[in-house]
């Protein structure tokens, strides 16, 4: 679902970049585990702490997009990696291809830290082949000091006022770009009906004429500078903007959002499955999981981790305090099977349109 990195992963602090660089400098083959993750998506000292706790060493390999790591996994039959971080529709695909190892719950006792709702997500009820790591929403991020009327609808982005024309951006990634149009039309974010998808395409071609850019990675910076005034954004990335400029606000349009979920999966081809389960259990430790919430500004599906967040952090980033019951009301992006080709074709036509 990513043309470029979805939501991921601007580094919030320079020490994270340093930590990843050190992790990546480990000699190939020297580690017991090979973890593939997005840049800056776990604590820089996570692997050192994991080794101290378990005696198992690990090497982190960074992937930029879901598509990038999926290509490698499918080409190699999953060999070369033990634990992989991917978004939920891609975890579904890996499972359908027989590349994921069933989760051994007895070896992951920290699964008990998950909210009950996180154990019943539609893409994997019971966490049989994946464990959620972060989750959130997609909405509108805007400059409250420069936009006269606060947005309430996807139409505010797709058919903007004259004052906003040329000052808006949309996500470039296929699934989220289409989701904005699907939600505006009142359709499922997994809609595949050709007639309905033609309506979505026409709407997004029309919206393209008003856009500043398709942008997955720098839209919050454009908001901070004032180059953009309203953007389609993942909640966590909007938080990056809020941290630099409090006048930036995030809102979920009245038509709704998708529920995005990033997951951890163990590869069936892994030769270190027990250690892979130890790693997932380590990441689900409340203290370790709270790091993700406080440093990448995404909600995590870990009840004690979320309950440990400082009150002022939740005040600064109101979307972090969203009740879980409200979050899981939104529809998850799912693997749409063969329809993904149609999705990609539609997005290509949208981006090529004049």
mmCIF file of C-alpha atoms in Angstrom:
data_model
loop_
_atom_site.group_PDB
_atom_site.id
_atom_site.type_symbol
_atom_site.label_atom_id
_atom_site.label_comp_id
_atom_site.label_asym_id
_atom_site.label_seq_id
_atom_site.Cartn_x
_atom_site.Cartn_y
_atom_site.Cartn_z
ATOM 1 C CA UNK A 1 0.000 0.000 0.000
ATOM 2 C CA UNK A 2 2.949 2.284 -0.211
ATOM 3 C CA UNK A 3 4.424 4.076 -3.147
ATOM 4 C CA UNK A 4 6.736 5.698 -0.703
ATOM 5 C CA UNK A 5 6.988 5.073 2.950
ATOM 6 C CA UNK A 6 3.507 5.278 4.491
ATOM 7 C CA UNK A 7 3.482 7.309 7.631
ATOM 8 C CA UNK A 8 7.088 6.282 7.929
ATOM 9 C CA UNK A 9 9.307 7.261 9.180
ATOM 10 C CA UNK A 10 10.638 10.677 9.768
ATOM 11 C CA UNK A 11 13.143 10.391 12.536
ATOM 12 C CA UNK A 12 11.931 12.362 15.490
ATOM 13 C CA UNK A 13 15.275 12.697 17.193
ATOM 14 C CA UNK A 14 18.745 12.485 15.810
ATOM 15 C CA UNK A 15 19.746 9.858 18.343
ATOM 16 C CA UNK A 16 17.379 7.439 16.670
ATOM 17 C CA UNK A 17 19.178 7.869 13.381
ATOM 18 C CA UNK A 18 22.477 7.317 15.132
ATOM 19 C CA UNK A 19 21.184 4.215 16.831
ATOM 20 C CA UNK A 20 19.899 2.704 13.617
ATOM 21 C CA UNK A 21 23.144 3.475 11.896
ATOM 22 C CA UNK A 22 24.999 1.619 14.608
ATOM 23 C CA UNK A 23 22.590 -1.295 14.383
ATOM 24 C CA UNK A 24 22.970 -1.454 10.628
ATOM 25 C CA UNK A 25 26.729 -1.479 10.943
ATOM 26 C CA UNK A 26 26.652 -4.892 12.570
ATOM 27 C CA UNK A 27 28.493 -7.462 10.445
ATOM 28 C CA UNK A 28 26.138 -9.397 8.193
ATOM 29 C CA UNK A 29 25.533 -12.851 9.572
ATOM 30 C CA UNK A 30 26.919 -12.020 13.005
ATOM 31 C CA UNK A 31 23.495 -11.753 14.596
ATOM 32 C CA UNK A 32 21.140 -14.525 15.598
ATOM 33 C CA UNK A 33 18.063 -12.696 14.373
ATOM 34 C CA UNK A 34 17.448 -10.540 11.330
ATOM 35 C CA UNK A 35 14.689 -7.977 11.828
ATOM 36 C CA UNK A 36 13.313 -5.939 8.932
ATOM 37 C CA UNK A 37 11.647 -2.710 9.991
ATOM 38 C CA UNK A 38 11.018 0.866 8.884
ATOM 39 C CA UNK A 39 13.618 3.462 9.728
ATOM 40 C CA UNK A 40 13.238 4.837 13.246
ATOM 41 C CA UNK A 41 10.339 2.549 14.125
ATOM 42 C CA UNK A 42 11.869 1.043 17.248
ATOM 43 C CA UNK A 43 14.188 2.306 19.971
ATOM 44 C CA UNK A 44 17.808 2.770 18.857
ATOM 45 C CA UNK A 45 19.035 0.616 21.709
ATOM 46 C CA UNK A 46 16.305 -2.009 21.333
ATOM 47 C CA UNK A 47 18.543 -4.755 20.009
ATOM 48 C CA UNK A 48 21.184 -4.142 22.684
ATOM 49 C CA UNK A 49 18.504 -4.256 25.360
ATOM 50 C CA UNK A 50 17.042 -7.393 23.816
ATOM 51 C CA UNK A 51 20.425 -9.104 23.896
ATOM 52 C CA UNK A 52 20.960 -8.063 27.498
ATOM 53 C CA UNK A 53 17.573 -9.501 28.424
ATOM 54 C CA UNK A 54 17.706 -12.736 26.426
ATOM 55 C CA UNK A 55 21.288 -13.303 25.261
ATOM 56 C CA UNK A 56 20.066 -13.268 21.677
ATOM 57 C CA UNK A 57 21.693 -10.816 19.263
ATOM 58 C CA UNK A 58 19.830 -9.183 16.448
ATOM 59 C CA UNK A 59 20.517 -7.219 13.294
ATOM 60 C CA UNK A 60 18.093 -4.578 12.001
ATOM 61 C CA UNK A 61 17.629 -4.193 8.263
ATOM 62 C CA UNK A 62 15.660 -1.144 7.172
ATOM 63 C CA UNK A 63 13.042 -1.251 4.436
ATOM 64 C CA UNK A 64 11.516 1.933 3.047
ATOM 65 C CA UNK A 65 8.145 0.595 1.960
ATOM 66 C CA UNK A 66 5.889 -2.402 2.315
ATOM 67 C CA UNK A 67 6.321 -3.072 -1.384
ATOM 68 C CA UNK A 68 10.096 -3.167 -1.065
ATOM 69 C CA UNK A 69 10.193 -5.796 1.657
ATOM 70 C CA UNK A 70 7.339 -7.768 0.091
ATOM 71 C CA UNK A 71 9.290 -8.064 -3.141
ATOM 72 C CA UNK A 72 12.298 -9.459 -1.273
ATOM 73 C CA UNK A 73 10.235 -11.851 0.844
ATOM 74 C CA UNK A 74 8.260 -13.268 -2.055
ATOM 75 C CA UNK A 75 11.321 -13.619 -4.285
ATOM 76 C CA UNK A 76 13.249 -15.502 -1.586
ATOM 77 C CA UNK A 77 10.374 -17.471 -0.117
ATOM 78 C CA UNK A 78 10.786 -15.538 3.106
ATOM 79 C CA UNK A 79 14.372 -16.656 3.623
ATOM 80 C CA UNK A 80 16.870 -14.295 5.191
ATOM 81 C CA UNK A 81 14.529 -12.705 7.714
ATOM 82 C CA UNK A 82 13.153 -13.783 11.064
ATOM 83 C CA UNK A 83 10.765 -10.980 12.074
ATOM 84 C CA UNK A 84 9.307 -8.479 9.625
ATOM 85 C CA UNK A 85 7.254 -5.342 10.251
ATOM 86 C CA UNK A 86 4.563 -4.848 7.590
ATOM 87 C CA UNK A 87 1.145 -3.212 7.396
ATOM 88 C CA UNK A 88 -1.797 -5.511 7.961
ATOM 89 C CA UNK A 89 -2.928 -6.050 4.330
ATOM 90 C CA UNK A 90 0.598 -7.184 3.512
ATOM 91 C CA UNK A 91 0.656 -9.504 6.506
ATOM 92 C CA UNK A 92 -2.511 -11.017 5.070
ATOM 93 C CA UNK A 93 -0.817 -11.570 1.724
ATOM 94 C CA UNK A 94 2.214 -13.183 3.346
ATOM 95 C CA UNK A 95 -0.070 -15.496 5.269
ATOM 96 C CA UNK A 96 -2.039 -16.455 2.159
ATOM 97 C CA UNK A 97 1.258 -17.259 0.439
ATOM 98 C CA UNK A 98 2.192 -19.558 3.306
ATOM 99 C CA UNK A 99 5.216 -17.475 4.278
ATOM 100 C CA UNK A 100 4.253 -16.705 7.879
ATOM 101 C CA UNK A 101 4.808 -18.875 10.920
ATOM 102 C CA UNK A 102 1.796 -19.327 13.218
ATOM 103 C CA UNK A 103 2.236 -17.316 16.398
ATOM 104 C CA UNK A 104 3.063 -19.548 19.357
ATOM 105 C CA UNK A 105 1.114 -17.705 22.036
ATOM 106 C CA UNK A 106 2.692 -19.747 24.830
ATOM 107 C CA UNK A 107 6.034 -18.186 23.916
ATOM 108 C CA UNK A 108 4.666 -14.635 23.818
ATOM 109 C CA UNK A 109 3.174 -14.064 27.281
ATOM 110 C CA UNK A 110 3.162 -10.291 26.774
ATOM 111 C CA UNK A 111 0.301 -10.769 24.329
ATOM 112 C CA UNK A 112 -1.717 -10.272 27.502
ATOM 113 C CA UNK A 113 -0.775 -6.575 27.320
ATOM 114 C CA UNK A 114 -2.791 -6.093 24.137
ATOM 115 C CA UNK A 115 -6.165 -4.415 24.334
ATOM 116 C CA UNK A 116 -8.872 -7.053 23.800
ATOM 117 C CA UNK A 117 -9.851 -5.178 20.633
ATOM 118 C CA UNK A 118 -6.335 -5.704 19.273
ATOM 119 C CA UNK A 119 -6.812 -9.460 19.456
ATOM 120 C CA UNK A 120 -9.924 -9.327 17.271
ATOM 121 C CA UNK A 121 -8.797 -7.207 14.346
ATOM 122 C CA UNK A 122 -10.512 -8.432 11.180
ATOM 123 C CA UNK A 123 -7.328 -9.130 9.264
ATOM 124 C CA UNK A 124 -6.233 -11.700 11.873
ATOM 125 C CA UNK A 125 -8.748 -12.537 14.575
ATOM 126 C CA UNK A 126 -6.840 -14.201 17.409
ATOM 127 C CA UNK A 127 -3.396 -12.975 16.284
ATOM 128 C CA UNK A 128 -2.716 -16.261 14.570
ATOM 129 C CA UNK A 129 -0.034 -14.992 12.186
ATOM 130 C CA UNK A 130 0.563 -11.357 13.136
ATOM 131 C CA UNK A 131 0.837 -9.141 16.200
ATOM 132 C CA UNK A 132 -0.159 -5.459 15.960
ATOM 133 C CA UNK A 133 2.630 -2.995 16.756
ATOM 134 C CA UNK A 134 1.005 0.390 16.060
ATOM 135 C CA UNK A 135 -2.412 1.516 14.884
ATOM 136 C CA UNK A 136 -4.196 4.720 14.056
ATOM 137 C CA UNK A 137 -6.285 6.752 11.642
ATOM 138 C CA UNK A 138 -5.943 8.821 8.484
ATOM 139 C CA UNK A 139 -7.515 12.253 8.406
ATOM 140 C CA UNK A 140 -6.949 15.922 7.691
ATOM 141 C CA UNK A 141 -4.070 17.870 9.167
ATOM 142 C CA UNK A 142 -4.333 21.636 8.823
ATOM 143 C CA UNK A 143 -3.122 25.052 9.949
ATOM 144 C CA UNK A 144 -5.812 26.295 12.305
ATOM 145 C CA UNK A 145 -4.291 29.786 12.268
ATOM 146 C CA UNK A 146 -4.427 30.108 8.484
ATOM 147 C CA UNK A 147 -7.576 28.176 7.521
ATOM 148 C CA UNK A 148 -10.672 30.264 8.140
ATOM 149 C CA UNK A 149 -13.093 27.350 8.506
ATOM 150 C CA UNK A 150 -11.922 24.154 10.150
ATOM 151 C CA UNK A 151 -12.379 21.150 7.836
ATOM 152 C CA UNK A 152 -15.069 18.621 8.664
ATOM 153 C CA UNK A 153 -15.333 16.571 5.478
ATOM 154 C CA UNK A 154 -13.142 14.852 2.914
ATOM 155 C CA UNK A 155 -14.810 17.237 0.474
ATOM 156 C CA UNK A 156 -12.942 20.106 2.136
ATOM 157 C CA UNK A 157 -9.791 18.505 0.730
ATOM 158 C CA UNK A 158 -11.127 17.091 -2.530
ATOM 159 C CA UNK A 159 -13.107 20.182 -3.531
ATOM 160 C CA UNK A 160 -11.314 22.922 -1.596
ATOM 161 C CA UNK A 161 -12.249 26.557 -1.302
ATOM 162 C CA UNK A 162 -10.470 29.019 -3.598
ATOM 163 C CA UNK A 163 -8.224 30.036 -0.686
ATOM 164 C CA UNK A 164 -6.966 26.477 -0.321
ATOM 165 C CA UNK A 165 -6.407 25.632 -3.982
ATOM 166 C CA UNK A 166 -2.735 24.903 -4.527
ATOM 167 C CA UNK A 167 -2.263 24.620 -0.772
ATOM 168 C CA UNK A 168 -3.318 21.014 -0.209
ATOM 169 C CA UNK A 169 -1.571 17.648 -0.518
ATOM 170 C CA UNK A 170 -2.746 14.052 -0.663
ATOM 171 C CA UNK A 171 -0.958 10.825 0.171
ATOM 172 C CA UNK A 172 0.717 9.196 -2.823
ATOM 173 C CA UNK A 173 0.292 5.628 -1.648
ATOM 174 C CA UNK A 174 -2.352 3.761 -3.650
ATOM 175 C CA UNK A 175 -4.611 2.539 -0.867
ATOM 176 C CA UNK A 176 -4.729 5.770 1.113
ATOM 177 C CA UNK A 177 -5.091 7.988 -1.945
ATOM 178 C CA UNK A 178 -8.087 5.923 -3.037
ATOM 179 C CA UNK A 179 -9.460 5.743 0.501
ATOM 180 C CA UNK A 180 -9.998 9.511 0.585
ATOM 181 C CA UNK A 181 -12.233 9.267 -2.467
ATOM 182 C CA UNK A 182 -13.930 6.079 -1.297
ATOM 183 C CA UNK A 183 -14.785 7.591 2.067
ATOM 184 C CA UNK A 184 -15.997 10.837 0.509
ATOM 185 C CA UNK A 185 -18.337 8.807 -1.697
ATOM 186 C CA UNK A 186 -19.562 6.757 1.246
ATOM 187 C CA UNK A 187 -17.943 3.584 -0.081
ATOM 188 C CA UNK A 188 -15.910 0.933 1.700
ATOM 189 C CA UNK A 189 -12.155 1.531 1.766
ATOM 190 C CA UNK A 190 -11.976 -1.954 0.243
ATOM 191 C CA UNK A 191 -14.555 -1.240 -2.474
ATOM 192 C CA UNK A 192 -13.976 -3.146 -5.706
ATOM 193 C CA UNK A 193 -17.166 -2.493 -7.708
ATOM 194 C CA UNK A 194 -15.958 -1.108 -11.085
ATOM 195 C CA UNK A 195 -18.722 1.475 -11.364
ATOM 196 C CA UNK A 196 -18.095 2.830 -7.887
ATOM 197 C CA UNK A 197 -14.348 2.859 -8.416
ATOM 198 C CA UNK A 198 -14.880 4.822 -11.641
ATOM 199 C CA UNK A 199 -16.658 7.448 -9.552
ATOM 200 C CA UNK A 200 -13.720 7.514 -7.162
ATOM 201 C CA UNK A 201 -11.270 7.894 -10.027
ATOM 202 C CA UNK A 202 -13.166 10.812 -11.544
ATOM 203 C CA UNK A 203 -13.400 12.521 -8.160
ATOM 204 C CA UNK A 204 -9.677 12.185 -7.520
ATOM 205 C CA UNK A 205 -8.781 13.388 -11.029
ATOM 206 C CA UNK A 206 -10.846 16.472 -10.337
ATOM 207 C CA UNK A 207 -9.163 16.924 -6.950
ATOM 208 C CA UNK A 208 -5.725 16.604 -8.516
ATOM 209 C CA UNK A 209 -6.215 19.934 -10.283
ATOM 210 C CA UNK A 210 -6.343 21.696 -6.910
ATOM 211 C CA UNK A 211 -3.380 19.956 -5.256
ATOM 212 C CA UNK A 212 0.033 21.269 -4.405
ATOM 213 C CA UNK A 213 1.430 17.733 -4.486
ATOM 214 C CA UNK A 214 1.077 14.068 -3.704
ATOM 215 C CA UNK A 215 3.272 13.695 -0.664
ATOM 216 C CA UNK A 216 3.869 10.827 1.763
ATOM 217 C CA UNK A 217 6.879 12.119 3.611
ATOM 218 C CA UNK A 218 7.224 15.899 3.800
ATOM 219 C CA UNK A 219 3.636 17.099 4.044
ATOM 220 C CA UNK A 220 3.918 18.027 7.699
ATOM 221 C CA UNK A 221 6.978 20.131 6.929
ATOM 222 C CA UNK A 222 4.965 21.904 4.242
ATOM 223 C CA UNK A 223 2.358 22.668 6.889
ATOM 224 C CA UNK A 224 4.949 23.995 9.302
ATOM 225 C CA UNK A 225 6.380 26.331 6.654
ATOM 226 C CA UNK A 226 2.941 27.389 5.417
ATOM 227 C CA UNK A 227 3.559 26.046 1.907
ATOM 228 C CA UNK A 228 0.534 23.810 2.491
ATOM 229 C CA UNK A 229 -2.478 24.643 4.644
ATOM 230 C CA UNK A 230 -4.364 21.334 4.647
ATOM 231 C CA UNK A 231 -3.111 17.814 3.945
ATOM 232 C CA UNK A 232 -4.280 14.219 4.031
ATOM 233 C CA UNK A 233 -2.233 12.697 6.828
ATOM 234 C CA UNK A 234 -1.673 9.746 9.078
ATOM 235 C CA UNK A 235 -2.311 10.814 12.639
ATOM 236 C CA UNK A 236 1.229 10.173 13.818
ATOM 237 C CA UNK A 237 2.757 12.211 11.030
ATOM 238 C CA UNK A 238 0.405 15.074 11.795
ATOM 239 C CA UNK A 239 1.804 14.876 15.315
ATOM 240 C CA UNK A 240 5.272 15.570 13.897
ATOM 241 C CA UNK A 241 3.890 18.855 12.588
ATOM 242 C CA UNK A 242 2.076 19.608 15.830
ATOM 243 C CA UNK A 243 5.299 19.117 17.772
ATOM 244 C CA UNK A 244 6.884 21.911 15.731
ATOM 245 C CA UNK A 245 3.848 24.166 15.400
ATOM 246 C CA UNK A 246 0.972 23.851 17.884
ATOM 247 C CA UNK A 247 -1.379 25.667 15.497
ATOM 248 C CA UNK A 248 -1.465 22.491 13.392
ATOM 249 C CA UNK A 249 -4.546 20.405 14.157
ATOM 250 C CA UNK A 250 -5.778 16.953 13.184
ATOM 251 C CA UNK A 251 -9.368 16.012 12.449
ATOM 252 C CA UNK A 252 -11.096 12.876 11.240
ATOM 253 C CA UNK A 253 -13.680 13.877 8.616
ATOM 254 C CA UNK A 254 -17.334 13.178 9.294
ATOM 255 C CA UNK A 255 -17.334 10.440 6.642
ATOM 256 C CA UNK A 256 -14.755 8.545 8.662
ATOM 257 C CA UNK A 257 -11.251 7.137 8.364
ATOM 258 C CA UNK A 258 -9.524 3.853 7.815
ATOM 259 C CA UNK A 259 -8.026 1.939 10.734
ATOM 260 C CA UNK A 260 -4.426 1.319 9.759
ATOM 261 C CA UNK A 261 -2.450 -1.350 11.612
ATOM 262 C CA UNK A 262 1.268 -2.115 11.399
ATOM 263 C CA UNK A 263 2.175 -5.620 12.462
ATOM 264 C CA UNK A 264 5.018 -7.960 13.324
ATOM 265 C CA UNK A 265 5.166 -11.355 11.606
ATOM 266 C CA UNK A 266 7.547 -14.309 11.957
ATOM 267 C CA UNK A 267 8.696 -15.873 8.724
ATOM 268 C CA UNK A 268 8.095 -19.572 8.259
ATOM 269 C CA UNK A 269 11.565 -19.820 6.696
ATOM 270 C CA UNK A 270 13.173 -18.460 9.878
ATOM 271 C CA UNK A 271 15.694 -20.803 11.447
ATOM 272 C CA UNK A 272 15.337 -19.018 14.787
ATOM 273 C CA UNK A 273 11.626 -19.091 15.453
ATOM 274 C CA UNK A 274 11.861 -19.393 19.234
ATOM 275 C CA UNK A 275 14.133 -16.354 19.350
ATOM 276 C CA UNK A 276 11.783 -14.542 16.980
ATOM 277 C CA UNK A 277 8.931 -15.107 19.432
ATOM 278 C CA UNK A 278 11.198 -13.844 22.227
ATOM 279 C CA UNK A 279 11.759 -10.670 20.228
ATOM 280 C CA UNK A 280 8.044 -10.081 19.724
ATOM 281 C CA UNK A 281 7.454 -10.709 23.406
ATOM 282 C CA UNK A 282 10.207 -8.181 24.197
ATOM 283 C CA UNK A 283 8.610 -5.552 21.987
ATOM 284 C CA UNK A 284 5.263 -6.109 23.703
ATOM 285 C CA UNK A 285 6.756 -5.340 27.090
ATOM 286 C CA UNK A 286 4.856 -2.289 28.311
ATOM 287 C CA UNK A 287 7.962 -0.151 28.781
ATOM 288 C CA UNK A 288 9.392 -1.043 25.392
ATOM 289 C CA UNK A 289 6.093 -0.506 23.608
ATOM 290 C CA UNK A 290 5.577 2.836 25.367
ATOM 291 C CA UNK A 291 8.789 4.007 23.688
ATOM 292 C CA UNK A 292 7.083 3.685 20.322
ATOM 293 C CA UNK A 293 4.108 5.737 21.444
ATOM 294 C CA UNK A 294 6.250 8.533 22.860
ATOM 295 C CA UNK A 295 8.888 8.658 20.152
ATOM 296 C CA UNK A 296 7.123 7.924 16.885
ATOM 297 C CA UNK A 297 3.865 9.480 18.116
ATOM 298 C CA UNK A 298 1.655 6.583 17.082
ATOM 299 C CA UNK A 299 -0.861 4.864 19.271
ATOM 300 C CA UNK A 300 0.157 1.350 20.258
ATOM 301 C CA UNK A 301 -2.311 -1.461 21.012
ATOM 302 C CA UNK A 302 -0.708 -2.106 24.395
ATOM 303 C CA UNK A 303 -2.964 -1.173 27.325
ATOM 304 C CA UNK A 304 -0.366 -0.711 30.095
ATOM 305 C CA UNK A 305 1.967 1.093 27.666
ATOM 306 C CA UNK A 306 -0.714 3.606 26.712
ATOM 307 C CA UNK A 307 -1.767 4.035 30.318
ATOM 308 C CA UNK A 308 1.830 4.945 31.212
ATOM 309 C CA UNK A 309 1.944 7.949 28.862
ATOM 310 C CA UNK A 310 2.316 11.330 30.591
ATOM 311 C CA UNK A 311 -0.838 13.423 30.761
ATOM 312 C CA UNK A 312 0.827 16.415 29.094
ATOM 313 C CA UNK A 313 1.826 14.221 26.136
ATOM 314 C CA UNK A 314 -1.816 13.336 25.543
ATOM 315 C CA UNK A 315 -2.801 16.991 25.828
ATOM 316 C CA UNK A 316 -0.177 17.981 23.271
ATOM 317 C CA UNK A 317 -1.267 15.249 20.851
ATOM 318 C CA UNK A 318 -5.032 14.830 21.359
ATOM 319 C CA UNK A 319 -5.336 12.071 18.735
ATOM 320 C CA UNK A 320 -3.116 9.882 20.948
ATOM 321 C CA UNK A 321 -5.889 9.883 23.553
ATOM 322 C CA UNK A 322 -8.510 8.521 21.171
ATOM 323 C CA UNK A 323 -10.469 5.749 22.934
ATOM 324 C CA UNK A 324 -9.781 2.305 21.549
ATOM 325 C CA UNK A 325 -13.511 1.666 21.182
ATOM 326 C CA UNK A 326 -13.715 4.641 18.803
ATOM 327 C CA UNK A 327 -10.599 3.655 16.898
ATOM 328 C CA UNK A 328 -11.751 0.142 16.043
ATOM 329 C CA UNK A 329 -15.063 1.387 14.651
ATOM 330 C CA UNK A 330 -13.238 2.319 11.465
ATOM 331 C CA UNK A 331 -12.791 -0.163 8.648
ATOM 332 C CA UNK A 332 -9.379 -1.734 8.180
ATOM 333 C CA UNK A 333 -7.690 -1.722 4.820
ATOM 334 C CA UNK A 334 -7.741 -5.351 3.748
ATOM 335 C CA UNK A 335 -6.016 -7.405 1.110
ATOM 336 C CA UNK A 336 -8.278 -6.977 -1.938
ATOM 337 C CA UNK A 337 -6.663 -9.797 -3.881
ATOM 338 C CA UNK A 338 -6.766 -9.491 -7.648
ATOM 339 C CA UNK A 339 -8.497 -6.111 -7.327
ATOM 340 C CA UNK A 340 -5.173 -4.627 -6.256
ATOM 341 C CA UNK A 341 -4.212 -4.589 -9.932
ATOM 342 C CA UNK A 342 -7.302 -2.496 -10.661
ATOM 343 C CA UNK A 343 -6.400 -0.196 -7.771
ATOM 344 C CA UNK A 344 -2.902 0.312 -9.129
ATOM 345 C CA UNK A 345 -4.254 0.955 -12.633
ATOM 346 C CA UNK A 346 -6.720 3.553 -11.349
ATOM 347 C CA UNK A 347 -4.042 5.332 -9.350
ATOM 348 C CA UNK A 348 -1.757 5.393 -12.386
ATOM 349 C CA UNK A 349 -4.554 6.930 -14.449
ATOM 350 C CA UNK A 350 -5.209 9.529 -11.752
ATOM 351 C CA UNK A 351 -1.577 10.541 -11.540
ATOM 352 C CA UNK A 352 -1.200 10.649 -15.321
ATOM 353 C CA UNK A 353 -4.326 12.751 -15.827
ATOM 354 C CA UNK A 354 -3.889 16.385 -16.886
#
